[in-house]
């Protein structure tokens, strides 16, 4: 029989679940359904979800197997990692992508229910933790973490953003269990609570902080990169599926690598495609997924990311969301190593691109980089009507942020951007003569 690979839309969720995933090898003997769970709006998973699906690379890789089997790919879109884990442990999803904290819960639930899963690749990562941000309402008087004491803070318990909140508060001398009122809410609900004033702050993962800041609905209070602890999203696969269908899993990982290369080679085009599919502004997608964005994309499982995952276990245990998790057993890079061959070592040795100031001109498929934030400001000042978006790296953490949403400091002839007021204030306190200036004043100085 001639093999074909068909992508099935999210409408397949209306079909009986036994038609999707199920035990490895489910099908009628000549047809195998492969079910992939992903989060379209969690945009640093796009190389294993939104972008990958749109490019059709997985289906093409399956077509190339030549094993006489017809493969049907079912893509299921979710808002968070929790339902993906539930479906994986029920045997209904074969491959799923999610954040580091949800991955640990995935590992724990899989072992607990006798449906073990394995971390098989990474999607997007930030080596310092910049994928998570705490924001407040635009008119809020809160300017530091210490101001959160006694306040209501929305987050998604068990997410990486919750982990950032817990660690950040602890470093600030605030007990996250006693000194704040934590609201366990989905990102969209938390955003609404912040807008309504029923939450004083919101701690969330990509792309919510950047989206709300871009829309003028929030301002940054804490940059997760200040923790200097990696955060990442990755791909998990059911162990039984991986063992019975290793060639299929390797085809997925080859396709993920292709999607990664496409994103890195065509960052503006990729951002616009993801924006079109998700409804997110392309400027926000590029903030995270751009050439010098907050996320770096590569499927290699780096030792530093595994080390960070081990440190995350204690946070989940303290919240009573998991017990011990054997991270070394959960991480399995055999499939991605085989899928990528000699290129794997090269990817593993690669480093994130250097921080840079970028302008995205209107109507252009390319951005322009500048050697300094002041150089970018000078360009923006002279081309105000032709700039679609401008991005600058935080002077302390390197986290990219929108130039017009950054906190600017003038230090002599230098103009320095910061994601949050607190980091800007710390710089000013340590540098005599430095002072915070408005964005308009920064533009005027640069011009």
C-alpha positions as a Python dict, from the first residue, in 0.01 Angstrom:
ca = {
    (1, 'X'): (0, 0, 0),
    (2, 'X'): (126, 349, -79),
    (3, 'X'): (221, 540, 233),
    (4, 'X'): (82, 887, 297),
    (5, 'X'): (103, 1127, 589),
    (6, 'X'): (-197, 1347, 662),
    (7, 'X'): (-222, 1633, 908),
    (8, 'X'): (-555, 1634, 1088),
    (9, 'X'): (-693, 1956, 1231),
    (10, 'X'): (-785, 2021, 1591),
    (11, 'X'): (-1140, 1921, 1499),
    (12, 'X'): (-1034, 1560, 1550),
    (13, 'X'): (-1086, 1625, 1919),
    (14, 'X'): (-1450, 1556, 1841),
    (15, 'X'): (-1360, 1200, 1744),
    (16, 'X'): (-1343, 921, 2003),
    (17, 'X'): (-1011, 941, 2184),
    (18, 'X'): (-936, 579, 2096),
    (19, 'X'): (-875, 700, 1741),
    (20, 'X'): (-586, 917, 1862),
    (21, 'X'): (-263, 805, 2025),
    (22, 'X'): (-359, 507, 2231),
    (23, 'X'): (-112, 222, 2268),
    (24, 'X'): (193, 253, 2048),
    (25, 'X'): (111, 116, 1709),
    (26, 'X'): (-261, 182, 1738),
    (27, 'X'): (-433, 165, 1402),
    (28, 'X'): (-585, -89, 1165),
    (29, 'X'): (-261, -273, 1095),
    (30, 'X'): (-151, -62, 803),
    (31, 'X'): (-233, 283, 941),
    (32, 'X'): (-69, 433, 1249),
    (33, 'X'): (-203, 746, 1416),
    (34, 'X'): (56, 965, 1586),
    (35, 'X'): (-91, 1223, 1823),
    (36, 'X'): (108, 1535, 1909),
    (37, 'X'): (8, 1767, 2192),
    (38, 'X'): (134, 2125, 2176),
    (39, 'X'): (63, 2478, 2299),
    (40, 'X'): (24, 2715, 2006),
    (41, 'X'): (45, 3035, 2210),
    (42, 'X'): (337, 2923, 2426),
    (43, 'X'): (558, 3043, 2148),
    (44, 'X'): (895, 2905, 2253),
    (45, 'X'): (758, 2559, 2174),
    (46, 'X'): (681, 2648, 1812),
    (47, 'X'): (955, 2430, 1665),
    (48, 'X'): (771, 2127, 1808),
    (49, 'X'): (422, 2269, 1758),
    (50, 'X'): (282, 2573, 1580),
    (51, 'X'): (563, 2640, 1333),
    (52, 'X'): (645, 2272, 1281),
    (53, 'X'): (282, 2195, 1206),
    (54, 'X'): (253, 2481, 956),
    (55, 'X'): (566, 2370, 769),
    (56, 'X'): (458, 2006, 738),
    (57, 'X'): (808, 1878, 811),
    (58, 'X'): (694, 1593, 1038),
    (59, 'X'): (457, 1455, 777),
    (60, 'X'): (733, 1476, 514),
    (61, 'X'): (976, 1291, 741),
    (62, 'X'): (718, 1018, 795),
    (63, 'X'): (665, 992, 420),
    (64, 'X'): (1039, 938, 383),
    (65, 'X'): (1047, 636, 616),
    (66, 'X'): (940, 400, 338),
    (67, 'X'): (824, 128, 578),
    (68, 'X'): (497, 48, 407),
    (69, 'X'): (286, 211, 678),
    (70, 'X'): (35, 492, 636),
    (71, 'X'): (80, 755, 907),
    (72, 'X'): (-187, 997, 1022),
    (73, 'X'): (-67, 1289, 1236),
    (74, 'X'): (-316, 1440, 1479),
    (75, 'X'): (-225, 1778, 1628),
    (76, 'X'): (-399, 1872, 1954),
    (77, 'X'): (-363, 2229, 2080),
    (78, 'X'): (-380, 2316, 2452),
    (79, 'X'): (-332, 2629, 2663),
    (80, 'X'): (-94, 2468, 2917),
    (81, 'X'): (105, 2152, 2972),
    (82, 'X'): (-126, 1996, 3232),
    (83, 'X'): (-388, 1857, 2990),
    (84, 'X'): (-111, 1728, 2765),
    (85, 'X'): (28, 1534, 3059),
    (86, 'X'): (-317, 1399, 3143),
    (87, 'X'): (-362, 1276, 2787),
    (88, 'X'): (-12, 1128, 2773),
    (89, 'X'): (-57, 930, 3092),
    (90, 'X'): (-391, 809, 2958),
    (91, 'X'): (-213, 682, 2647),
    (92, 'X'): (-390, 929, 2420),
    (93, 'X'): (-99, 1158, 2325),
    (94, 'X'): (232, 1017, 2203),
    (95, 'X'): (451, 1330, 2192),
    (96, 'X'): (396, 1656, 2381),
    (97, 'X'): (578, 1985, 2440),
    (98, 'X'): (568, 2193, 2760),
    (99, 'X'): (777, 2396, 3005),
    (100, 'X'): (1037, 2271, 3248),
    (101, 'X'): (817, 2260, 3558),
    (102, 'X'): (527, 2089, 3374),
    (103, 'X'): (782, 1845, 3232),
    (104, 'X'): (874, 1740, 3586),
    (105, 'X'): (508, 1693, 3672),
    (106, 'X'): (476, 1493, 3350),
    (107, 'X'): (762, 1270, 3465),
    (108, 'X'): (614, 1225, 3812),
    (109, 'X'): (262, 1147, 3689),
    (110, 'X'): (393, 906, 3429),
    (111, 'X'): (584, 704, 3685),
    (112, 'X'): (297, 717, 3935),
    (113, 'X'): (43, 589, 3682),
    (114, 'X'): (265, 332, 3516),
    (115, 'X'): (286, 533, 3193),
    (116, 'X'): (645, 662, 3206),
    (117, 'X'): (751, 945, 2978),
    (118, 'X'): (1090, 1071, 2871),
    (119, 'X'): (1232, 1415, 2791),
    (120, 'X'): (1365, 1372, 2436),
    (121, 'X'): (1455, 1725, 2320),
    (122, 'X'): (1450, 2096, 2400),
    (123, 'X'): (1260, 2364, 2208),
    (124, 'X'): (1335, 2719, 2331),
    (125, 'X'): (1548, 2812, 2632),
    (126, 'X'): (1694, 3112, 2809),
    (127, 'X'): (2018, 3049, 3000),
    (128, 'X'): (1934, 3304, 3271),
    (129, 'X'): (1558, 3258, 3316),
    (130, 'X'): (1429, 3549, 3108),
    (131, 'X'): (1130, 3356, 2970),
    (132, 'X'): (933, 3433, 3287),
    (133, 'X'): (841, 3782, 3405),
    (134, 'X'): (638, 3937, 3687),
    (135, 'X'): (427, 4231, 3573),
    (136, 'X'): (193, 4483, 3734),
    (137, 'X'): (-79, 4712, 3601),
    (138, 'X'): (45, 5018, 3408),
    (139, 'X'): (-66, 5263, 3679),
    (140, 'X'): (53, 5051, 3971),
    (141, 'X'): (270, 5209, 4238),
    (142, 'X'): (454, 4881, 4293),
    (143, 'X'): (818, 4916, 4191),
    (144, 'X'): (1000, 4624, 4356),
    (145, 'X'): (946, 4269, 4475),
    (146, 'X'): (935, 4386, 4836),
    (147, 'X'): (621, 4582, 4745),
    (148, 'X'): (440, 4252, 4682),
    (149, 'X'): (424, 4169, 5052),
    (150, 'X'): (59, 4141, 5152),
    (151, 'X'): (-55, 4163, 4788),
    (152, 'X'): (-249, 3933, 4556),
    (153, 'X'): (-33, 3775, 4288),
    (154, 'X'): (-175, 3566, 4005),
    (155, 'X'): (23, 3276, 3859),
    (156, 'X'): (-31, 2923, 3733),
    (157, 'X'): (74, 2695, 4017),
    (158, 'X'): (313, 2428, 3895),
    (159, 'X'): (434, 2636, 3600),
    (160, 'X'): (783, 2775, 3543),
    (161, 'X'): (641, 3122, 3608),
    (162, 'X'): (528, 3006, 3951),
    (163, 'X'): (878, 2876, 4012),
    (164, 'X'): (1021, 3215, 3919),
    (165, 'X'): (778, 3387, 4157),
    (166, 'X'): (867, 3156, 4446),
    (167, 'X'): (1242, 3189, 4397),
    (168, 'X'): (1232, 3565, 4342),
    (169, 'X'): (1025, 3627, 4655),
    (170, 'X'): (1251, 3406, 4863),
    (171, 'X'): (1557, 3601, 4747),
    (172, 'X'): (1379, 3922, 4841),
    (173, 'X'): (1313, 3788, 5191),
    (174, 'X'): (941, 3731, 5133),
    (175, 'X'): (774, 3401, 5223),
    (176, 'X'): (578, 3300, 4911),
    (177, 'X'): (348, 3082, 5121),
    (178, 'X'): (268, 3336, 5394),
    (179, 'X'): (349, 3690, 5280),
    (180, 'X'): (143, 3706, 4960),
    (181, 'X'): (-198, 3581, 4852),
    (182, 'X'): (-128, 3357, 4556),
    (183, 'X'): (-407, 3325, 4301),
    (184, 'X'): (-383, 3001, 4102),
    (185, 'X'): (-513, 3108, 3760),
    (186, 'X'): (-467, 3029, 3394),
    (187, 'X'): (-268, 3303, 3213),
    (188, 'X'): (-571, 3459, 3042),
    (189, 'X'): (-767, 3465, 3367),
    (190, 'X'): (-472, 3620, 3547),
    (191, 'X'): (-440, 3887, 3280),
    (192, 'X'): (-806, 3974, 3326),
    (193, 'X'): (-762, 3981, 3704),
    (194, 'X'): (-471, 4222, 3668),
    (195, 'X'): (-677, 4448, 3443),
    (196, 'X'): (-973, 4438, 3683),
    (197, 'X'): (-759, 4515, 3987),
    (198, 'X'): (-839, 4185, 4161),
    (199, 'X'): (-471, 4090, 4128),
    (200, 'X'): (-185, 4327, 4210),
    (201, 'X'): (71, 4143, 4000),
    (202, 'X'): (95, 3859, 3750),
    (203, 'X'): (380, 3610, 3717),
    (204, 'X'): (363, 3431, 3382),
    (205, 'X'): (559, 3262, 3108),
    (206, 'X'): (611, 3348, 2743),
    (207, 'X'): (434, 3519, 2569),
    (208, 'X'): (199, 3677, 2826),
    (209, 'X'): (431, 3936, 2988),
    (210, 'X'): (550, 4068, 2652),
    (211, 'X'): (198, 4066, 2511),
    (212, 'X'): (51, 4265, 2799),
    (213, 'X'): (340, 4512, 2794),
    (214, 'X'): (305, 4558, 2417),
    (215, 'X'): (-67, 4621, 2458),
    (216, 'X'): (-5, 4877, 2730),
    (217, 'X'): (-189, 4660, 2982),
    (218, 'X'): (109, 4587, 3208),
    (219, 'X'): (460, 4694, 3297),
    (220, 'X'): (746, 4471, 3411),
    (221, 'X'): (821, 4442, 3781),
    (222, 'X'): (1072, 4158, 3784),
    (223, 'X'): (1287, 4009, 3507),
    (224, 'X'): (1324, 3632, 3560),
    (225, 'X'): (1678, 3650, 3422),
    (226, 'X'): (1786, 3805, 3751),
    (227, 'X'): (1769, 3455, 3898),
    (228, 'X'): (2044, 3349, 3655),
    (229, 'X'): (1894, 3000, 3637),
    (230, 'X'): (1802, 2850, 3298),
    (231, 'X'): (1439, 2807, 3196),
    (232, 'X'): (1332, 2605, 2895),
    (233, 'X'): (1057, 2416, 2718),
    (234, 'X'): (1101, 2068, 2582),
    (235, 'X'): (948, 1764, 2418),
    (236, 'X'): (836, 1457, 2610),
    (237, 'X'): (738, 1123, 2460),
    (238, 'X'): (565, 822, 2610),
    (239, 'X'): (825, 557, 2680),
    (240, 'X'): (616, 276, 2528),
    (241, 'X'): (563, 477, 2211),
    (242, 'X'): (934, 560, 2186),
    (243, 'X'): (1034, 196, 2225),
    (244, 'X'): (782, 57, 1978),
    (245, 'X'): (808, 338, 1722),
    (246, 'X'): (1164, 478, 1753),
    (247, 'X'): (1179, 563, 1383),
    (248, 'X'): (863, 774, 1417),
    (249, 'X'): (1003, 961, 1717),
    (250, 'X'): (1331, 1020, 1537),
    (251, 'X'): (1135, 1149, 1237),
    (252, 'X'): (966, 1399, 1466),
    (253, 'X'): (1300, 1510, 1608),
    (254, 'X'): (1451, 1548, 1261),
    (255, 'X'): (1150, 1758, 1166),
    (256, 'X'): (1189, 1965, 1483),
    (257, 'X'): (1553, 2032, 1390),
    (258, 'X'): (1440, 2143, 1043),
    (259, 'X'): (1182, 2378, 1195),
    (260, 'X'): (1451, 2513, 1429),
    (261, 'X'): (1680, 2587, 1136),
    (262, 'X'): (1392, 2752, 950),
    (263, 'X'): (1318, 2977, 1249),
    (264, 'X'): (1684, 3070, 1293),
    (265, 'X'): (1735, 3134, 921),
    (266, 'X'): (1410, 3326, 870),
    (267, 'X'): (1319, 3476, 1209),
    (268, 'X'): (1094, 3753, 1077),
    (269, 'X'): (905, 3523, 841),
    (270, 'X'): (867, 3265, 1118),
    (271, 'X'): (740, 3528, 1361),
    (272, 'X'): (481, 3648, 1113),
    (273, 'X'): (366, 3291, 1043),
    (274, 'X'): (328, 3213, 1414),
    (275, 'X'): (146, 3543, 1465),
    (276, 'X'): (-93, 3463, 1181),
    (277, 'X'): (-178, 3123, 1332),
    (278, 'X'): (-201, 3224, 1698),
    (279, 'X'): (-346, 3573, 1672),
    (280, 'X'): (-53, 3712, 1874),
    (281, 'X'): (107, 4034, 1748),
    (282, 'X'): (411, 3952, 1536),
    (283, 'X'): (609, 4212, 1733),
    (284, 'X'): (551, 4008, 2050),
    (285, 'X'): (642, 3680, 1884),
    (286, 'X'): (966, 3836, 1759),
    (287, 'X'): (1051, 3966, 2107),
    (288, 'X'): (1081, 3605, 2220),
    (289, 'X'): (1164, 3416, 1899),
    (290, 'X'): (1365, 3671, 1703),
    (291, 'X'): (1727, 3660, 1594),
    (292, 'X'): (1832, 3806, 1930),
    (293, 'X'): (1512, 3717, 2113),
    (294, 'X'): (1460, 3609, 2471),
    (295, 'X'): (1446, 3242, 2365),
    (296, 'X'): (1722, 3047, 2193),
    (297, 'X'): (1599, 2749, 1992),
    (298, 'X'): (1788, 2422, 1968),
    (299, 'X'): (1680, 2060, 2027),
    (300, 'X'): (2001, 1961, 2205),
    (301, 'X'): (1958, 1868, 2573),
    (302, 'X'): (2230, 2069, 2743),
    (303, 'X'): (2376, 1956, 3077),
    (304, 'X'): (2308, 2299, 3226),
    (305, 'X'): (1938, 2263, 3147),
    (306, 'X'): (1930, 1920, 3308),
    (307, 'X'): (2103, 2064, 3615),
    (308, 'X'): (1841, 2340, 3637),
    (309, 'X'): (1567, 2079, 3606),
    (310, 'X'): (1708, 1900, 3910),
    (311, 'X'): (1698, 2224, 4107),
    (312, 'X'): (1335, 2274, 4007),
    (313, 'X'): (1229, 1953, 4181),
    (314, 'X'): (1262, 2109, 4527),
    (315, 'X'): (1024, 2392, 4433),
    (316, 'X'): (756, 2147, 4319),
    (317, 'X'): (809, 1930, 4626),
    (318, 'X'): (769, 2226, 4861),
    (319, 'X'): (439, 2305, 4688),
    (320, 'X'): (338, 1938, 4730),
    (321, 'X'): (289, 1904, 4354),
    (322, 'X'): (533, 1614, 4320),
    (323, 'X'): (752, 1390, 4527),
    (324, 'X'): (1105, 1305, 4424),
    (325, 'X'): (1167, 1296, 4049),
    (326, 'X'): (1451, 1092, 3902),
    (327, 'X'): (1561, 1350, 3647),
    (328, 'X'): (1848, 1138, 3513),
    (329, 'X'): (1606, 859, 3425),
    (330, 'X'): (1355, 1103, 3276),
    (331, 'X'): (1608, 1264, 3042),
    (332, 'X'): (1675, 1045, 2738),
    (333, 'X'): (1876, 1204, 2459),
    (334, 'X'): (1934, 882, 2262),
    (335, 'X'): (1661, 954, 2009),
    (336, 'X'): (1764, 1311, 1933),
    (337, 'X'): (2129, 1209, 1908),
    (338, 'X'): (2040, 942, 1654),
    (339, 'X'): (1808, 1177, 1469),
    (340, 'X'): (2070, 1450, 1430),
    (341, 'X'): (2382, 1234, 1398),
    (342, 'X'): (2711, 1424, 1391),
    (343, 'X'): (2526, 1757, 1393),
    (344, 'X'): (2418, 1694, 1752),
    (345, 'X'): (2762, 1767, 1897),
    (346, 'X'): (2779, 2089, 1696),
    (347, 'X'): (2440, 2200, 1827),
    (348, 'X'): (2537, 2109, 2181),
    (349, 'X'): (2846, 2328, 2158),
    (350, 'X'): (2661, 2626, 2009),
    (351, 'X'): (2598, 2932, 2227),
    (352, 'X'): (2307, 3178, 2226),
    (353, 'X'): (2351, 3480, 1998),
    (354, 'X'): (2494, 3788, 2164),
    (355, 'X'): (2251, 4048, 2294),
    (356, 'X'): (2181, 4321, 2040),
    (357, 'X'): (1960, 4621, 1979),
    (358, 'X'): (1725, 4559, 1685),
    (359, 'X'): (1484, 4765, 1480),
    (360, 'X'): (1213, 4602, 1270),
    (361, 'X'): (1127, 4845, 989),
    (362, 'X'): (771, 4852, 861),
    (363, 'X'): (718, 4635, 554),
    (364, 'X'): (1056, 4465, 589),
    (365, 'X'): (1137, 4093, 615),
    (366, 'X'): (1463, 4180, 789),
    (367, 'X'): (1559, 4362, 1105),
    (368, 'X'): (1850, 4598, 1153),
    (369, 'X'): (2094, 4561, 1443),
    (370, 'X'): (2284, 4839, 1623),
    (371, 'X'): (2600, 4835, 1825),
    (372, 'X'): (2441, 5013, 2119),
    (373, 'X'): (2099, 5108, 2255),
    (374, 'X'): (2189, 5474, 2195),
    (375, 'X'): (2256, 5394, 1830),
    (376, 'X'): (1914, 5234, 1805),
    (377, 'X'): (1749, 5534, 1968),
    (378, 'X'): (1919, 5767, 1723),
    (379, 'X'): (1779, 5564, 1434),
    (380, 'X'): (1431, 5550, 1585),
    (381, 'X'): (1433, 5925, 1645),
    (382, 'X'): (1515, 5985, 1279),
    (383, 'X'): (1271, 5725, 1141),
    (384, 'X'): (976, 5737, 1379),
    (385, 'X'): (714, 5671, 1112),
    (386, 'X'): (890, 5371, 956),
    (387, 'X'): (973, 5166, 1268),
    (388, 'X'): (744, 4871, 1334),
    (389, 'X'): (918, 4764, 1657),
    (390, 'X'): (1242, 4831, 1841),
    (391, 'X'): (1409, 4597, 2090),
    (392, 'X'): (1690, 4663, 2338),
    (393, 'X'): (1872, 4430, 2583),
    (394, 'X'): (1856, 4501, 2956),
    (395, 'X'): (2190, 4653, 3060),
    (396, 'X'): (2214, 4411, 3353),
    (397, 'X'): (2059, 4081, 3239),
    (398, 'X'): (2066, 4109, 2861),
    (399, 'X'): (1693, 4031, 2840),
    (400, 'X'): (1545, 4193, 2525),
    (401, 'X'): (1250, 4427, 2579),
    (402, 'X'): (1053, 4677, 2376),
    (403, 'X'): (1252, 5001, 2360),
    (404, 'X'): (946, 5213, 2432),
    (405, 'X'): (853, 4999, 2735),
    (406, 'X'): (1202, 4988, 2886),
    (407, 'X'): (1315, 5200, 3180),
    (408, 'X'): (1592, 5429, 3051),
    (409, 'X'): (1888, 5563, 3246),
    (410, 'X'): (2116, 5844, 3134),
    (411, 'X'): (2472, 5805, 3263),
    (412, 'X'): (2683, 6079, 3114),
    (413, 'X'): (2667, 6019, 2739),
    (414, 'X'): (2546, 5662, 2783),
    (415, 'X'): (2181, 5564, 2751),
    (416, 'X'): (2105, 5235, 2920),
    (417, 'X'): (1779, 5034, 2904),
    (418, 'X'): (1638, 4816, 3181),
    (419, 'X'): (1335, 4586, 3184),
    (420, 'X'): (1222, 4695, 3532),
    (421, 'X'): (1233, 5004, 3755),
    (422, 'X'): (1411, 4811, 4029),
    (423, 'X'): (1716, 4720, 3820),
    (424, 'X'): (1731, 5074, 3681),
    (425, 'X'): (1721, 5216, 4034),
    (426, 'X'): (1996, 4981, 4149),
    (427, 'X'): (2215, 5102, 3864),
    (428, 'X'): (2147, 5468, 3945),
    (429, 'X'): (2224, 5411, 4313),
    (430, 'X'): (2562, 5266, 4219),
    (431, 'X'): (2660, 5529, 3962),
    (432, 'X'): (2683, 5891, 4072),
    (433, 'X'): (2524, 6130, 3827),
    (434, 'X'): (2313, 5864, 3657),
    (435, 'X'): (1939, 5922, 3649),
    (436, 'X'): (1620, 5771, 3513),
    (437, 'X'): (1482, 5948, 3206),
    (438, 'X'): (1166, 5906, 3003),
    (439, 'X'): (1168, 5732, 2667),
    (440, 'X'): (1095, 6064, 2498),
    (441, 'X'): (1393, 6222, 2670),
    (442, 'X'): (1613, 5927, 2576),
    (443, 'X'): (1513, 5971, 2212),
    (444, 'X'): (1586, 6342, 2230),
    (445, 'X'): (1929, 6281, 2382),
    (446, 'X'): (2012, 6019, 2118),
    (447, 'X'): (1909, 6244, 1831),
}
